mmCIF file of C-alpha atoms in Angstrom:
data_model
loop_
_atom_site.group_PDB
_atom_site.id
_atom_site.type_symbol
_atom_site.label_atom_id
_atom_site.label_comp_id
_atom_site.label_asym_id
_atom_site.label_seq_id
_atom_site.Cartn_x
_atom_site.Cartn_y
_atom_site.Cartn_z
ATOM 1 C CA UNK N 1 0.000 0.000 0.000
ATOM 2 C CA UNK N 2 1.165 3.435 -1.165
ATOM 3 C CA UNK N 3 0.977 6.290 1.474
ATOM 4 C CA UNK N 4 0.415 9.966 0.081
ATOM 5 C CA UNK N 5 2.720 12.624 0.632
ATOM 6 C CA UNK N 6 1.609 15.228 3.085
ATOM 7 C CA UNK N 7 -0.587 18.038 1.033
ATOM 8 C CA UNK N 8 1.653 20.732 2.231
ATOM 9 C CA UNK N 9 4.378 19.010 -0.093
ATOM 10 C CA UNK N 10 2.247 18.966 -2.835
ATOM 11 C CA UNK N 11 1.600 22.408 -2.729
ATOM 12 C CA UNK N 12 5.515 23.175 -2.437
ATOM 13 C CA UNK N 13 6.174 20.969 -5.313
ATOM 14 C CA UNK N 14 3.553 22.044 -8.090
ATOM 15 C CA UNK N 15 1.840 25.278 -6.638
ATOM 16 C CA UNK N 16 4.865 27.141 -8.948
ATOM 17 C CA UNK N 17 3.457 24.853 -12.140
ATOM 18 C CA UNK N 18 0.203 25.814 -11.236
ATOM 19 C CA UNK N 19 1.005 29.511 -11.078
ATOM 20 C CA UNK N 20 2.006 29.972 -14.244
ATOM 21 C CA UNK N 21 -0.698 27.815 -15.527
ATOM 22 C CA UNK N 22 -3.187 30.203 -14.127
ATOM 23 C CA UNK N 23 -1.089 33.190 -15.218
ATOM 24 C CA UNK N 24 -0.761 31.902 -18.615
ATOM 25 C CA UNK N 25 -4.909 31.611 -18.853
ATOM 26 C CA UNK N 26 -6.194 34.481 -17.041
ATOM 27 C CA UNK N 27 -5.335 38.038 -18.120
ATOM 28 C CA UNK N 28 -4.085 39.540 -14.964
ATOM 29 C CA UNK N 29 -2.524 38.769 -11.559
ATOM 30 C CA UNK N 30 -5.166 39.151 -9.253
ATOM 31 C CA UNK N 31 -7.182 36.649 -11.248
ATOM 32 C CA UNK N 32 -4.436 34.329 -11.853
ATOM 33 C CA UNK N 33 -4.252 34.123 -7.650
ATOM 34 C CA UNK N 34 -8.177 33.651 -7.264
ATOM 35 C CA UNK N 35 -7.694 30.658 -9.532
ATOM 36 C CA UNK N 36 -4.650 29.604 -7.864
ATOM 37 C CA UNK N 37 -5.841 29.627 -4.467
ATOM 38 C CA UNK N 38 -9.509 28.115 -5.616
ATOM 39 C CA UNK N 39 -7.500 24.873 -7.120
ATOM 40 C CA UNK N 40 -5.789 24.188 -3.771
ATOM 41 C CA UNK N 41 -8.737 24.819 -2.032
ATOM 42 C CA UNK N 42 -10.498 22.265 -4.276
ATOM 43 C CA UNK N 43 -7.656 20.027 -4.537
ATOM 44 C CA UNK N 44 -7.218 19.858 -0.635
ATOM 45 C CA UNK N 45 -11.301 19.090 -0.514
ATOM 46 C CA UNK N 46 -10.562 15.974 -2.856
ATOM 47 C CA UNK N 47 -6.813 15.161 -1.828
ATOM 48 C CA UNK N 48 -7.872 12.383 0.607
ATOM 49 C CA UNK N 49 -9.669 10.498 -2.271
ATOM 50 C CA UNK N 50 -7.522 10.671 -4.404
ATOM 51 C CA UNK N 51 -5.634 7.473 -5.319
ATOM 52 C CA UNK N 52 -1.877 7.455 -4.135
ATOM 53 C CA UNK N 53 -0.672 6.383 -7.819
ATOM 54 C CA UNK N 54 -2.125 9.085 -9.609
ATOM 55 C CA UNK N 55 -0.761 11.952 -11.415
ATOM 56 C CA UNK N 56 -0.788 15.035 -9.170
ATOM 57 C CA UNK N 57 0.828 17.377 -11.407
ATOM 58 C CA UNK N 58 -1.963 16.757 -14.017
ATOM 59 C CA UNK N 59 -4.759 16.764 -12.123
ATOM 60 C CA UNK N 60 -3.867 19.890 -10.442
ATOM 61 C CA UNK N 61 -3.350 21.058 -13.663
ATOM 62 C CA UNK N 62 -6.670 20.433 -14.920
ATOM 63 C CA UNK N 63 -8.073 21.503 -11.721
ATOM 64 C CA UNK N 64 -6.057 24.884 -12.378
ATOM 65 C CA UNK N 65 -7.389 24.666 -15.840
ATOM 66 C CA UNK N 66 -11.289 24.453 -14.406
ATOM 67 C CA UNK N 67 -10.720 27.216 -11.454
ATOM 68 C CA UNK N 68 -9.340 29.802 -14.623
ATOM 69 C CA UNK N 69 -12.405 29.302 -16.916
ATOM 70 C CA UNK N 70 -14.622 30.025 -13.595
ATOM 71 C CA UNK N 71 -12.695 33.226 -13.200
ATOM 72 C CA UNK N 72 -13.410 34.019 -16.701
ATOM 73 C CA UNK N 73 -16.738 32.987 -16.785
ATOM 74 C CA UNK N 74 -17.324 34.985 -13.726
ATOM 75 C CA UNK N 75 -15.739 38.087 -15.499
ATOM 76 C CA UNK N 76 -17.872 38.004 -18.298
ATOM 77 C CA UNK N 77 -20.866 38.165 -16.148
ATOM 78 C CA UNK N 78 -19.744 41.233 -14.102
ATOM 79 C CA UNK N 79 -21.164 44.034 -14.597
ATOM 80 C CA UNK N 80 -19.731 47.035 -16.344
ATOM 81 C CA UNK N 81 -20.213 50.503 -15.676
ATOM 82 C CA UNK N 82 -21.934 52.445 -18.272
ATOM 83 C CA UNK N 83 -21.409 55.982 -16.852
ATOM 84 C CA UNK N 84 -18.895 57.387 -15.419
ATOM 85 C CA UNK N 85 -18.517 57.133 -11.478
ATOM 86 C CA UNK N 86 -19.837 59.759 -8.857
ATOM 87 C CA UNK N 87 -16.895 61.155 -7.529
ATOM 88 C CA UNK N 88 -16.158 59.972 -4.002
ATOM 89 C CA UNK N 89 -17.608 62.001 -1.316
ATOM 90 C CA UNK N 90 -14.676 64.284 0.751
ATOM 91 C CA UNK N 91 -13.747 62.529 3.964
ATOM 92 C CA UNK N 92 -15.631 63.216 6.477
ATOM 93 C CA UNK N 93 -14.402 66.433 8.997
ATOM 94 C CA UNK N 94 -12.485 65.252 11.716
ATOM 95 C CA UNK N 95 -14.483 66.305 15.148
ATOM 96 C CA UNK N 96 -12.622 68.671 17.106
ATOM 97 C CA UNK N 97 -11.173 67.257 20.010
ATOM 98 C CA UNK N 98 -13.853 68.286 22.620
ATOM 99 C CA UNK N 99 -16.672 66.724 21.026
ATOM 100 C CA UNK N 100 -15.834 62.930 22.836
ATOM 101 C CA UNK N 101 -16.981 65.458 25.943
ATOM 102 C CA UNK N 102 -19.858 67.003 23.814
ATOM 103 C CA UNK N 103 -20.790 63.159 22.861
ATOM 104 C CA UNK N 104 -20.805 62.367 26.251
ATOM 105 C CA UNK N 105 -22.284 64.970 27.916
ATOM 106 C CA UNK N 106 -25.661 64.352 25.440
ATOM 107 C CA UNK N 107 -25.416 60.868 25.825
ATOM 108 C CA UNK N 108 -25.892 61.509 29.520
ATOM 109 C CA UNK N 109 -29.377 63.160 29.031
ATOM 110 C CA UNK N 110 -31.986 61.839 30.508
ATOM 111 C CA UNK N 111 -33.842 59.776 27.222
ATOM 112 C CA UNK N 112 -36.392 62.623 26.384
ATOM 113 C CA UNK N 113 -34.238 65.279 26.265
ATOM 114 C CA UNK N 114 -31.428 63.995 24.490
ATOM 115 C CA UNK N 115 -33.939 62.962 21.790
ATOM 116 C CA UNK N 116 -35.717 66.496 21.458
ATOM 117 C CA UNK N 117 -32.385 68.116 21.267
ATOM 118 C CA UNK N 118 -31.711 65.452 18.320
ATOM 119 C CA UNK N 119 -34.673 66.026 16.244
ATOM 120 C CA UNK N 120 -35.037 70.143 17.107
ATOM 121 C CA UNK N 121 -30.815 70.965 16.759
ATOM 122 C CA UNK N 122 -29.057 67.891 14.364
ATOM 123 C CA UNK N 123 -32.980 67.226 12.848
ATOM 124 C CA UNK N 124 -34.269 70.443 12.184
ATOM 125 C CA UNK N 125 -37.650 69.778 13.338
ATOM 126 C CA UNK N 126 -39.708 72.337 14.773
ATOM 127 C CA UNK N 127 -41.403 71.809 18.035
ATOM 128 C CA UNK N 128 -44.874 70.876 17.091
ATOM 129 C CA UNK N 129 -42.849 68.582 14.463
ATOM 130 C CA UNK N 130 -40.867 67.095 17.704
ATOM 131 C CA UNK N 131 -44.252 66.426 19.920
ATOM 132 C CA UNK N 132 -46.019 64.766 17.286
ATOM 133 C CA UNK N 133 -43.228 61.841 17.216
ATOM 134 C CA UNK N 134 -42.157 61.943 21.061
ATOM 135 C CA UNK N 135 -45.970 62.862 22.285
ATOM 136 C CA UNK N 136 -47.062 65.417 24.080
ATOM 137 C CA UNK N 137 -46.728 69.430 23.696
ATOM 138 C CA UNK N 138 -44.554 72.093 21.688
ATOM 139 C CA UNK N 139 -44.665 73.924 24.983
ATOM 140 C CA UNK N 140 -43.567 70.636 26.784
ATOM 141 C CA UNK N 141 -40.825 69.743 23.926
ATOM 142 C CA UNK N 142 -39.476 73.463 24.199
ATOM 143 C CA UNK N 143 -39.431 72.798 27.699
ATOM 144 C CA UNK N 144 -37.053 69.586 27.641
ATOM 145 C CA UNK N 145 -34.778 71.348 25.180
ATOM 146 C CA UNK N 146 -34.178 74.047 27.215
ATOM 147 C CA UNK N 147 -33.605 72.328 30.086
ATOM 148 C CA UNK N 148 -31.607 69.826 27.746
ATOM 149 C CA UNK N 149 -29.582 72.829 26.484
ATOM 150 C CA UNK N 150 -29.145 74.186 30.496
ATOM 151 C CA UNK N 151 -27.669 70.805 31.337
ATOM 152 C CA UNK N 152 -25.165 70.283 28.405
ATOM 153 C CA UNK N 153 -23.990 73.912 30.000
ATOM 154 C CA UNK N 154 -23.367 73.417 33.300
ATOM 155 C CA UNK N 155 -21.634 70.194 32.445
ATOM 156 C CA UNK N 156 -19.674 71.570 29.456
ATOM 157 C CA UNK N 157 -18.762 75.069 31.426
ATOM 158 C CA UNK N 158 -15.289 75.657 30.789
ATOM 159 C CA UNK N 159 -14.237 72.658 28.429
ATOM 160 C CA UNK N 160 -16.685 73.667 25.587
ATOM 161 C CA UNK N 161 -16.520 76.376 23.305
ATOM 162 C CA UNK N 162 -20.338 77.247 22.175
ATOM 163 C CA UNK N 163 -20.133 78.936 19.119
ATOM 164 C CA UNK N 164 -23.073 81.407 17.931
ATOM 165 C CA UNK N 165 -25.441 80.214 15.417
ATOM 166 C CA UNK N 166 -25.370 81.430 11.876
ATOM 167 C CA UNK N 167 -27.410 84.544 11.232
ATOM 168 C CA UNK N 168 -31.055 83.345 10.174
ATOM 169 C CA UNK N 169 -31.272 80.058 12.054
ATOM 170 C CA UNK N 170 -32.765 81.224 15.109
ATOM 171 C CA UNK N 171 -34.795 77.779 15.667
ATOM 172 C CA UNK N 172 -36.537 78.962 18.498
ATOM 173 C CA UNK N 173 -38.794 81.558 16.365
ATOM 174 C CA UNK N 174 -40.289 77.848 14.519
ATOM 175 C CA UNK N 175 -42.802 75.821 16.560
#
């Protein structure tokens, strides 16, 4: 009886032949190492059934052979772009270093204020808008986000820098 060489020797021995098999076939690199890696993977799958006195080199080869047509097959289905692409968006702003204590100091709110801030200041709902999700009031939600906007003070007092809104987005004058 015939034992098998360990599978990491195979791969020693012919994963060079099968590299430039795959190279040869497929157009670029990238491809040629999909098709590479995908015959390994589907010779290790069937490398325990295989019988000790066969060929290796030419069935990896015509597993090589099989994994570069997929690649090519796949290709061919891809889609192509017809227009030209959006241009990326720019990276986002990097938050100035006291906002992790701006962050936090909302994120301690208690639930109802921290949400009417969020819809009234970073959702630009008005008031009446804000009471008809969170229930209740305008008077009530006006209420919570000022005493939202009182709280984020005394706790940010000295380590915040509150900057003045932009002319003509007084929010307070919508309800």
């Amino acid at each position: 009886m015939e034992t098998k060489e360990p599978f990491e020797t195979v791969v020693a021995r012919h994963g060079p032949v099968v590299w430039r098999v795959c190279r040869a076939v497929l157009p670029g690199p990238a491809d040629a190492e999909d098709a590479w890696s995908e015959t390994f993977l589907a010779a290790l799958r069937a490398w325990p059934q295989l019988p000790a006195s066969a060929n290796v080199q030419a069935w990896l080869v015509t597993i090589a052979h099989r994994k570069a047509l997929d690649v090519v097959r796949a290709r061919s289905r891809a889609a192509l772009p017809v227009d030209p692409l959006p241009e990326r968006p720019a990276p986002a702003a990097a938050e100035p270093e006291d906002a992790a204590a701006l962050w936090a100091a909302v994120a301690a709110l208690p639930d109802k204020q921290r949400r009417v801030l969020a819809y009234r200041h970073l959702g630009g709902l008005s008031y009446r808008e804000v009471a008809g999700i969170l229930g209740g009031t305008p008077e009530a939600a006006r209420r919570a986000a000022a005493d939202g906007l009182a709280t984020l003070r005394r706790t940010l007092a000295g380590t915040w820098t509150e900057r003045p809104a932009p002319r003509g987005t007084q929010e307070e004058t919508r309800t």
